[in-house]
Tab-separated table of C-alpha atoms in Angstrom:
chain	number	residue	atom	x	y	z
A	556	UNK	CA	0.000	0.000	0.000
A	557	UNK	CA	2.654	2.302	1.246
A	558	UNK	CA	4.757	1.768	-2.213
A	559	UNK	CA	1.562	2.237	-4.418
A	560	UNK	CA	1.310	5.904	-2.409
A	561	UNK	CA	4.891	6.754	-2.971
A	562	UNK	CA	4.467	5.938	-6.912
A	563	UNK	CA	1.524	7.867	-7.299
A	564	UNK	CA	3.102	10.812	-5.063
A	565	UNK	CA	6.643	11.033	-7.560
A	566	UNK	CA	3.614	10.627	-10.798
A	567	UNK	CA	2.545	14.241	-9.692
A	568	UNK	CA	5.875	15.621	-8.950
A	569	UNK	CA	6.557	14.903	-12.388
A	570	UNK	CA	6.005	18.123	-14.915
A	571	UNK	CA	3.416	16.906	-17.334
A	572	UNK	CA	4.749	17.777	-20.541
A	573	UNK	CA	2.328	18.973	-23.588
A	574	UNK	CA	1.125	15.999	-26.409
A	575	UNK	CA	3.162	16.083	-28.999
A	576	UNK	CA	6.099	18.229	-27.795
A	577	UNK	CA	8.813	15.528	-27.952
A	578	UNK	CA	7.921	14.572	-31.756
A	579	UNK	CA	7.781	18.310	-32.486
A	580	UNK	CA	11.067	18.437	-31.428
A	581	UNK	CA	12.154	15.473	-33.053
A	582	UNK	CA	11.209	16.350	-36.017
A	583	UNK	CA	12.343	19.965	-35.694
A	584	UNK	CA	16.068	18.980	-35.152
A	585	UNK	CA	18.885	20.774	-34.889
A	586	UNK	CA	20.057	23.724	-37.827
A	587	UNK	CA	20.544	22.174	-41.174
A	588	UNK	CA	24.139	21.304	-40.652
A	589	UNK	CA	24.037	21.615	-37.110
A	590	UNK	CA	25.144	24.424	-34.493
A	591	UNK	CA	28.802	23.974	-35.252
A	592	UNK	CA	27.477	25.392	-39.241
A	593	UNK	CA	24.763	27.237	-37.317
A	594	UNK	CA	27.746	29.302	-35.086
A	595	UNK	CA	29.844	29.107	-38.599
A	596	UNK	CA	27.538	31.160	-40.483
A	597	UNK	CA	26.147	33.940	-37.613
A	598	UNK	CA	30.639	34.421	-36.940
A	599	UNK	CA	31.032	35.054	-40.508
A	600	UNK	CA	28.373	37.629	-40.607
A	601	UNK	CA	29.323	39.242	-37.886
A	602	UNK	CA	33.081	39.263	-39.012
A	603	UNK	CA	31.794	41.063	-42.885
A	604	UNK	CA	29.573	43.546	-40.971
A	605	UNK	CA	32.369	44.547	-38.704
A	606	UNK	CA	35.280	46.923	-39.314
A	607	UNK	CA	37.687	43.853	-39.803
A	608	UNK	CA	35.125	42.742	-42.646
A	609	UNK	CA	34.902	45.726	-43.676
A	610	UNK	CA	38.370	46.875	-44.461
A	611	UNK	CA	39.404	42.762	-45.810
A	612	UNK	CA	36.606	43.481	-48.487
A	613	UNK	CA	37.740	47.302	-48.767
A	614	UNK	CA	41.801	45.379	-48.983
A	615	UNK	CA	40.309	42.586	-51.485
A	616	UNK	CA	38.914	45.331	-53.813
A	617	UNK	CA	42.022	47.305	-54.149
A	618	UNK	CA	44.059	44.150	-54.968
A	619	UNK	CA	41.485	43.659	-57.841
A	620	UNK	CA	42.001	46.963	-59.283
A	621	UNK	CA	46.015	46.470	-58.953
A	622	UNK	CA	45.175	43.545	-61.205
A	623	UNK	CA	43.594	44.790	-63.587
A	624	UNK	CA	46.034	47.554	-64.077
A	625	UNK	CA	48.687	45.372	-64.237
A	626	UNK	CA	46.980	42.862	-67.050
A	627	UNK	CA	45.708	46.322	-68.995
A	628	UNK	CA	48.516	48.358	-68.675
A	629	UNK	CA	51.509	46.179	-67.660
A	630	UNK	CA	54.691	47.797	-66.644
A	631	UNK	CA	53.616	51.054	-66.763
A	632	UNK	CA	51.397	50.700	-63.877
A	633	UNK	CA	53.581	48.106	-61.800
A	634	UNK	CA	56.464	50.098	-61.628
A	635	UNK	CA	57.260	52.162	-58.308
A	636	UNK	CA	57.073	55.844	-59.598
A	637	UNK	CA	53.932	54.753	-60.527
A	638	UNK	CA	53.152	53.750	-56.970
A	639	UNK	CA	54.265	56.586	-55.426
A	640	UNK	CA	52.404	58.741	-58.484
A	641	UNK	CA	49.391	57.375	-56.692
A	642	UNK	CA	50.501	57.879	-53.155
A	643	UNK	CA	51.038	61.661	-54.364
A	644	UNK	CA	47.718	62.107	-55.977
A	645	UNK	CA	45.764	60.797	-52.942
A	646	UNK	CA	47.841	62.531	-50.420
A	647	UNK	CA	45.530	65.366	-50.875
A	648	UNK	CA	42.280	64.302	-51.223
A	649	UNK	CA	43.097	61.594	-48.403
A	650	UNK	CA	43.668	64.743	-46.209
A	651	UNK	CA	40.133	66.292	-46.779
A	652	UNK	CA	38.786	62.966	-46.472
A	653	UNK	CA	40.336	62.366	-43.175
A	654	UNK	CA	38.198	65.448	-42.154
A	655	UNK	CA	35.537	64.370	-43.664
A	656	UNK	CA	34.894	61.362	-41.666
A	657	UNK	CA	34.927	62.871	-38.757
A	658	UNK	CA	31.949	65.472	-39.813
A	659	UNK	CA	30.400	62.614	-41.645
A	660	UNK	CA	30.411	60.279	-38.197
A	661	UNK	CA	29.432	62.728	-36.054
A	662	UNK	CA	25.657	63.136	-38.205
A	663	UNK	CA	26.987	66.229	-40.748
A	664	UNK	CA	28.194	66.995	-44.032
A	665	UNK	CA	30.396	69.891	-45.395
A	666	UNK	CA	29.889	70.369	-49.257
A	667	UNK	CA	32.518	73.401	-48.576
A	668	UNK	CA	35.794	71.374	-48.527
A	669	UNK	CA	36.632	72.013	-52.051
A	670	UNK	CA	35.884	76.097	-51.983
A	671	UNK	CA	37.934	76.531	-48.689
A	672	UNK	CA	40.933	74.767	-50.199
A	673	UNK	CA	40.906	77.011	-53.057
A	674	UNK	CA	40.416	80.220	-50.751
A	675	UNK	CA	43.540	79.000	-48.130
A	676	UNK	CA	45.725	78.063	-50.906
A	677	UNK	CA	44.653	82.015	-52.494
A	678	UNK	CA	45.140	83.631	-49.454
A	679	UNK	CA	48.740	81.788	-48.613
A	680	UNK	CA	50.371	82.860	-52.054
A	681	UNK	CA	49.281	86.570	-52.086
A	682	UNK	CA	52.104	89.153	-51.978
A	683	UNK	CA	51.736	90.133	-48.716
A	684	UNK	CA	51.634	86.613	-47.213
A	685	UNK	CA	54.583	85.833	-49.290
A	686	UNK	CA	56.198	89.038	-48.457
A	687	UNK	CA	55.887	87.730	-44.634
A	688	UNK	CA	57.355	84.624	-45.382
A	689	UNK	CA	60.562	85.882	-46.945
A	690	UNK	CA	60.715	88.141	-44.342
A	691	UNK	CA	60.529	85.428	-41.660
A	692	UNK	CA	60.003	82.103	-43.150
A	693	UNK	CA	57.708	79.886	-45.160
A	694	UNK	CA	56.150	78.962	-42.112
A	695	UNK	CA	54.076	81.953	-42.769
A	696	UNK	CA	52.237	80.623	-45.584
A	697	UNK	CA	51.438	77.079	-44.188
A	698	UNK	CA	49.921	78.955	-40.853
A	699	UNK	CA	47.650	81.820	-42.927
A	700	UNK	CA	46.296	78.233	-44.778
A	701	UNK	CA	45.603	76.311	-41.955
A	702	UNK	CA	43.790	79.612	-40.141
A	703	UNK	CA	41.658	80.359	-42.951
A	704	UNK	CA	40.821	77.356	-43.644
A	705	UNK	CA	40.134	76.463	-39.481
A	706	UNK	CA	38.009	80.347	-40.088
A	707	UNK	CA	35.852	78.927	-42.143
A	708	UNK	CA	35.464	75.599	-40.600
A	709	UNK	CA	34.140	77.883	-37.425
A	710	UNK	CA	31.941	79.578	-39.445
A	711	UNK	CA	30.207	76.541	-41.036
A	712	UNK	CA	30.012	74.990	-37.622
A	713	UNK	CA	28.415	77.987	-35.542
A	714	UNK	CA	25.558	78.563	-37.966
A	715	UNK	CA	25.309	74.685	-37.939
A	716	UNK	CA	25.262	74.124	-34.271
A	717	UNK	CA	24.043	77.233	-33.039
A	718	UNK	CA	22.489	78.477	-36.003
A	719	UNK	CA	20.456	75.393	-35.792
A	720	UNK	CA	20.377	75.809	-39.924
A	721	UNK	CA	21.026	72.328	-41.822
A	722	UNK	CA	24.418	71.516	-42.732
A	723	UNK	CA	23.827	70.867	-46.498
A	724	UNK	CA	22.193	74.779	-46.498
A	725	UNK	CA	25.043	75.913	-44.609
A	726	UNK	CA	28.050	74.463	-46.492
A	727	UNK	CA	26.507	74.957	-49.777
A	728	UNK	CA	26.678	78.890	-49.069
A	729	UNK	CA	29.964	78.590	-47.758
A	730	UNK	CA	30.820	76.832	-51.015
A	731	UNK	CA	29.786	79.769	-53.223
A	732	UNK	CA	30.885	82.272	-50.845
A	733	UNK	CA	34.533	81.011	-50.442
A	734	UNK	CA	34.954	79.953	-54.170
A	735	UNK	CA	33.890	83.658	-55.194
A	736	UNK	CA	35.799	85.560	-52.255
A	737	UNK	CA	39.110	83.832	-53.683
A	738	UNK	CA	38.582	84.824	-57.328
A	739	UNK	CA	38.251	88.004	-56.119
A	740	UNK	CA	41.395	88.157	-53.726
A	741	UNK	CA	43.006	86.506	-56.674
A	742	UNK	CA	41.313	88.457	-59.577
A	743	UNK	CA	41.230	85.004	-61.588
A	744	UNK	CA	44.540	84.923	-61.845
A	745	UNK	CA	46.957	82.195	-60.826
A	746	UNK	CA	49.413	82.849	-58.041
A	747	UNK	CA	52.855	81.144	-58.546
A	748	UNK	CA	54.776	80.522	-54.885
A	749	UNK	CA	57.869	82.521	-54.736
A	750	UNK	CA	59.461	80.836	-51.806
A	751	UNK	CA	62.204	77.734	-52.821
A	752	UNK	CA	62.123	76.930	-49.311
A	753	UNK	CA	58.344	75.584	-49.330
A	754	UNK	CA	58.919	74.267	-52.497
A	755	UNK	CA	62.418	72.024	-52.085
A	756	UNK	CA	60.531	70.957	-48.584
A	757	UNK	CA	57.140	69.395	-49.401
A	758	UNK	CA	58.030	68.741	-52.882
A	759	UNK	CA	61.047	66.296	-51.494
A	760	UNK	CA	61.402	62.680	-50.223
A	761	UNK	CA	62.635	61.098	-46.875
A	762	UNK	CA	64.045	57.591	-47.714
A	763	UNK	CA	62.305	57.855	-51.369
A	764	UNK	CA	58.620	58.426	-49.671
A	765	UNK	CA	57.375	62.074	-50.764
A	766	UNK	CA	56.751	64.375	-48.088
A	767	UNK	CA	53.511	64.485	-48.881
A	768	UNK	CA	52.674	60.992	-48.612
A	769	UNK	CA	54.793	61.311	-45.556
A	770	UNK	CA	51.821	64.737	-44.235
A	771	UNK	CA	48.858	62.293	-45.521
A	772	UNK	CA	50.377	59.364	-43.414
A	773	UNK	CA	50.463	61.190	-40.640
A	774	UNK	CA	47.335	62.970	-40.674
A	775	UNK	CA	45.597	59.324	-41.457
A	776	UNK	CA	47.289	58.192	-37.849
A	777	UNK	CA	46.530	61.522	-35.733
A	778	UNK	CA	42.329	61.037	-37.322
A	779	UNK	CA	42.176	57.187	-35.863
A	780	UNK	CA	43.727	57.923	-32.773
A	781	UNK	CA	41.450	60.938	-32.180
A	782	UNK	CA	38.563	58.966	-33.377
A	783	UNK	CA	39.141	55.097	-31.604
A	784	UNK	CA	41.075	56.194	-29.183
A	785	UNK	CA	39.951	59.444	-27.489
A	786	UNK	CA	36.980	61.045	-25.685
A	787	UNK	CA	36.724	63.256	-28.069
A	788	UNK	CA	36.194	60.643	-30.183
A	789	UNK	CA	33.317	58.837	-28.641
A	790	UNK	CA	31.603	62.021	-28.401
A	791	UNK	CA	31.812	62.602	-31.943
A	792	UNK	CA	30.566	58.817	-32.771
A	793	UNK	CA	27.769	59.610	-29.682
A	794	UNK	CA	26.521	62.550	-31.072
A	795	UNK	CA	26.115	61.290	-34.719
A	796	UNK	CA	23.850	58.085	-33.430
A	797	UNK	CA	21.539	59.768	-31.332
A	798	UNK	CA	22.167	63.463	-30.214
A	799	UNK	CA	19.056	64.040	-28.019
A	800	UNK	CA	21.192	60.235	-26.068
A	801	UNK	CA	24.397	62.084	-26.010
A	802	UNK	CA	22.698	65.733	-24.961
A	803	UNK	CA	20.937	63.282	-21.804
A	804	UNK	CA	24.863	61.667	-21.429
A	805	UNK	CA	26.123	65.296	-20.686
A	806	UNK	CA	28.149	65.996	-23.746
A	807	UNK	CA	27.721	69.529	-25.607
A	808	UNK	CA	26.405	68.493	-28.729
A	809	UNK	CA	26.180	71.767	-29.992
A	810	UNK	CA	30.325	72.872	-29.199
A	811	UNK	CA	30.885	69.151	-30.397
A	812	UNK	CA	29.367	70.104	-33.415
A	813	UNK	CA	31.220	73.304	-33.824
A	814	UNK	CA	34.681	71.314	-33.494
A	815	UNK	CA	34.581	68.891	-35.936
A	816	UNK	CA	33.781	71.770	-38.742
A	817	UNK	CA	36.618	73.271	-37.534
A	818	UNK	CA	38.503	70.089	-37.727
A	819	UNK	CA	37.612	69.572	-41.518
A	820	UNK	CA	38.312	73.275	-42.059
A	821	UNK	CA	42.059	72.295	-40.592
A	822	UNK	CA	42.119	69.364	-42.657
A	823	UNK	CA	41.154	71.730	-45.644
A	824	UNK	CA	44.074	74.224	-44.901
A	825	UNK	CA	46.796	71.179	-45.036
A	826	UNK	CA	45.203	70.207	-48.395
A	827	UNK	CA	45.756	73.193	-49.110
A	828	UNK	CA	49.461	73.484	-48.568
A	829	UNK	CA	49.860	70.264	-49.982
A	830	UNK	CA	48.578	71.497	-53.087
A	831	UNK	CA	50.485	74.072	-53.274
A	832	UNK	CA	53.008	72.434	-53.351
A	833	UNK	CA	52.338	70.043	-55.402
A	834	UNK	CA	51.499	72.816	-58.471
A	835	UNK	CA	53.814	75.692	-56.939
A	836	UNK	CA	50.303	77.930	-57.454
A	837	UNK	CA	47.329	79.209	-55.543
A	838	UNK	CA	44.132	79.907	-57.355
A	839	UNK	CA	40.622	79.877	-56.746
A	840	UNK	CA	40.543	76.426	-59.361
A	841	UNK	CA	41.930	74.039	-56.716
A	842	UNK	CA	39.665	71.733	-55.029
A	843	UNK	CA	37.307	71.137	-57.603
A	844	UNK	CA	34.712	68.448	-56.854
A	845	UNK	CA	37.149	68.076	-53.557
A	846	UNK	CA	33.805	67.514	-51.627
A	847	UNK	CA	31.969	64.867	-54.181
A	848	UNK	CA	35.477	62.635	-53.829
A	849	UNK	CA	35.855	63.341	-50.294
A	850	UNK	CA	32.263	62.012	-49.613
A	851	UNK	CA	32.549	59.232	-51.723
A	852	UNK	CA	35.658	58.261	-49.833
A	853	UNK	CA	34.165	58.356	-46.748
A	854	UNK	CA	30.864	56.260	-47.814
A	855	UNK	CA	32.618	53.581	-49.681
A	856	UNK	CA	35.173	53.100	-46.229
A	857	UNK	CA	31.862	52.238	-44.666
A	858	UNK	CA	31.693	55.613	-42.743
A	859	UNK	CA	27.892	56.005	-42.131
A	860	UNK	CA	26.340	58.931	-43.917
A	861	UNK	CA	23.392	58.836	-41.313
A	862	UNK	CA	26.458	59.416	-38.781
A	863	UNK	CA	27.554	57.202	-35.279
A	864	UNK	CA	30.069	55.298	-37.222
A	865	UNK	CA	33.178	56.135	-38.937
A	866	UNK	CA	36.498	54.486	-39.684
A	867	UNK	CA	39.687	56.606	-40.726
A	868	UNK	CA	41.269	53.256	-42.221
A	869	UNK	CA	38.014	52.469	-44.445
A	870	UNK	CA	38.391	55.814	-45.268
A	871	UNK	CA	42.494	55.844	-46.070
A	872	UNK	CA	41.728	52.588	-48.377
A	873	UNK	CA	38.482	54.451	-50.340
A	874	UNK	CA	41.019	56.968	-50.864
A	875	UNK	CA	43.370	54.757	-52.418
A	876	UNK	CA	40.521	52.830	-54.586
A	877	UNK	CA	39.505	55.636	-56.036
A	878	UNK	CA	42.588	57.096	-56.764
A	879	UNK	CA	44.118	53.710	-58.156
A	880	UNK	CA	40.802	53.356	-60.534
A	881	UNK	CA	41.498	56.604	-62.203
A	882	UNK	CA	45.016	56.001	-62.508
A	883	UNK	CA	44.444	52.581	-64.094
A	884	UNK	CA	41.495	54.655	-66.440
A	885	UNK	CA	44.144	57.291	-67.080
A	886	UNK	CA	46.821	54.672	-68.341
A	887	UNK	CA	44.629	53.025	-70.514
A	888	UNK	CA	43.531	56.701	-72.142
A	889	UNK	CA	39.997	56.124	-70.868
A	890	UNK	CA	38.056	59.614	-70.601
A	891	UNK	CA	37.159	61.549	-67.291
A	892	UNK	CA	33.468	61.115	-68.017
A	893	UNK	CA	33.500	57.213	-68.412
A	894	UNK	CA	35.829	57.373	-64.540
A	895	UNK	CA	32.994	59.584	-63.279
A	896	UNK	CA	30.293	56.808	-64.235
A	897	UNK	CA	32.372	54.281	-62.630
A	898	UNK	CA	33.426	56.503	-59.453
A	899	UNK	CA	28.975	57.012	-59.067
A	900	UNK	CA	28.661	53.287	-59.744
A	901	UNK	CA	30.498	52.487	-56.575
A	902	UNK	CA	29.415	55.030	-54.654
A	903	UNK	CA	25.780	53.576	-55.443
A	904	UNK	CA	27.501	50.029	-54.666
A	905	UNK	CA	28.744	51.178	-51.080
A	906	UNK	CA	25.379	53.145	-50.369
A	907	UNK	CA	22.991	49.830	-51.035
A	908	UNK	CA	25.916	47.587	-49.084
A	909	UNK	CA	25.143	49.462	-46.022
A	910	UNK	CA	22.363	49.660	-46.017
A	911	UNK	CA	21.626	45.999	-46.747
A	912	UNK	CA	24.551	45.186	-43.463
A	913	UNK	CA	22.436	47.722	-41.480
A	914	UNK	CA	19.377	45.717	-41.785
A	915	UNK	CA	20.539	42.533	-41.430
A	916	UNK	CA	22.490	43.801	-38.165
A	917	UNK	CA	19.226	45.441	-36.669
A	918	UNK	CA	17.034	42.020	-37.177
């Protein structure tokens, strides 16, 4: 009697479990290919979507277009001046772009870049600036381009943080204002740079690397320490993901906001004095379309254009695509217009890619 009780007592203990549920999961099974294929596939997803992905595809891309220069245009593109032709091109543009992806991460975007290169590189090679520098030295004319470019870079980002008026209204005026204030410091005429001292400096080489692939390198470092590596940084990535989030966290969106248009308006003024340089001129032509290949730099490095992520070495390698693909297009006497197709094809490319990532991520 007493074991009948104590058989029937551990019965109800027992969790009755629902009709059916151990065939359902029978037949449901583990993941085709099981949860070693199942882990597989969700750590290879992750790995493309993050900035390791990112940059191996970025990396994979710009070993394709080495390829094809070298099958289309053989020696001519594989030799190192050619290389370094390339390094010296990008050097400038990579400098904007730097900028750029800082502005870009942190929810902004400056359509200026180009203008305000033209007016610091204007407003470093007139007389009187070059008067100073022979006077003193040719420091003179890199600090009056880095100022005027920083100047405008304040200017943009007052009216855009405190002016509360939208960055693509705000940089588009400074665009047309800066382009037409340097024709008229320069009168449409070209400015040629007196001083051999500038010149024989940023024009050389250290160990065969040009100095200005030397500035670009440089730059590149400083913008992903400051970015991955610094408060500053974190602010800027906080306040492009959610700013109303980063105004509850305590951080000054608004003076955050401000600093990183003066940080692409410093990044302008170097560009500035690399060009120079580079053309021993200053004239309200340079910079053209700066901003569309800046941007496009930026976007295909995987920089968010919606802001609260940016990488300075997607950014550095989208530099370096771009600037490869129009060297291979120029070595094979392809046209500018047919390399502006292309250059919109991939921006189109990057735009959809992250897009696509971005909703994969958020389900």
């Amino acid at each position: 009697m007493s074991a009948d009780v104590t058989k029937t007592d551990q019965a109800a203990a027992e969790p009755v479990e629902p009709v059916g549920s151990r065939s359902a999961a029978a037949a449901s099974g583990p993941p085709v290919g099981g949860v070693a294929a199942a882990h597989r596939s969700g750590g290879l997803a992750a790995f493309l979507s993050g900035p390791a992905g990112r940059s191996a595809g970025l990396v994979l891309a710009l070993l394709l277009l080495v390829v094809v220069g070298i099958i289309t245009a053989g020696d001519r593109f594989a030799s190192p001046d050619n290389a370094l032709t390339i390094l010296r091109f990008g050097a400038t543009i990579g400098v904007v772009s730097v900028g750029m992806t800082f502005v870009i991460s942190g929810g902004g975007i400056d359509l200026s870049v180009g203008a305000i290169v033209a007016l610091s590189s204007v407003w470093a090679t007139t007389v009187a600036t070059q008067t100073m520098a022979e006077n003193y030295h040719w420091i003179v004319m890199v600090i009056a381009a880095v100022a005027v470019g920083a100047a405008c870079g304040l200017v943009n980002g007052v009216l855009v943080a405190y002016g509360r008026i939208a960055p693509f209204i705000v940089t588009l005026a400074m665009l047309a204002a800066a382009r037409g204030l340097a024709e008229l410091i320069a009168k449409r005429r070209t400015q040629i740079v007196r001083d051999r001292g500038f010149i024989d400096f940023f024009g050389g080489s250290v160990l065969g690397v040009p100095v200005l692939v030397i500035v670009f390198a440089v730059v590149a470092v400083a913008g992903w320490v400051l970015l991955n590596r610094t408060t500053f940084g974190r602010r800027t990535l906080a306040v492009g993901g959610n700013p109303e989030a980063a105004r509850l966290a305590g951080i000054r969106v608004q003076r955050q906001t401000m600093y990183l248009y003066v940080l692409v308006g410093v990044a302008c003024g170097i560009a500035a004095v690399m060009l120079m340089a580079r053309t021993t001129t200053g004239t309200s032509t340079h910079g053209q379309l700066y901003e569309l290949d800046a941007i496009a730099a930026v976007v295909i490095g995987g920089t968010l254009l919606s802001g609260g992520r940016g990488t300075v070495v997607g950014t550095v390698l989208g530099v370096l695509i771009f600037t490869t693909l129009s060297n291979v297009f120029t070595l094979n006497n392809l046209d500018t217009s047919t390399q502006a197709v292309a250059k919109g094809a991939i921006i189109v490319a990057a735009v959809l890619l992250q897009q696509r990532v971005s909703r994969t991520r958020s389900t």
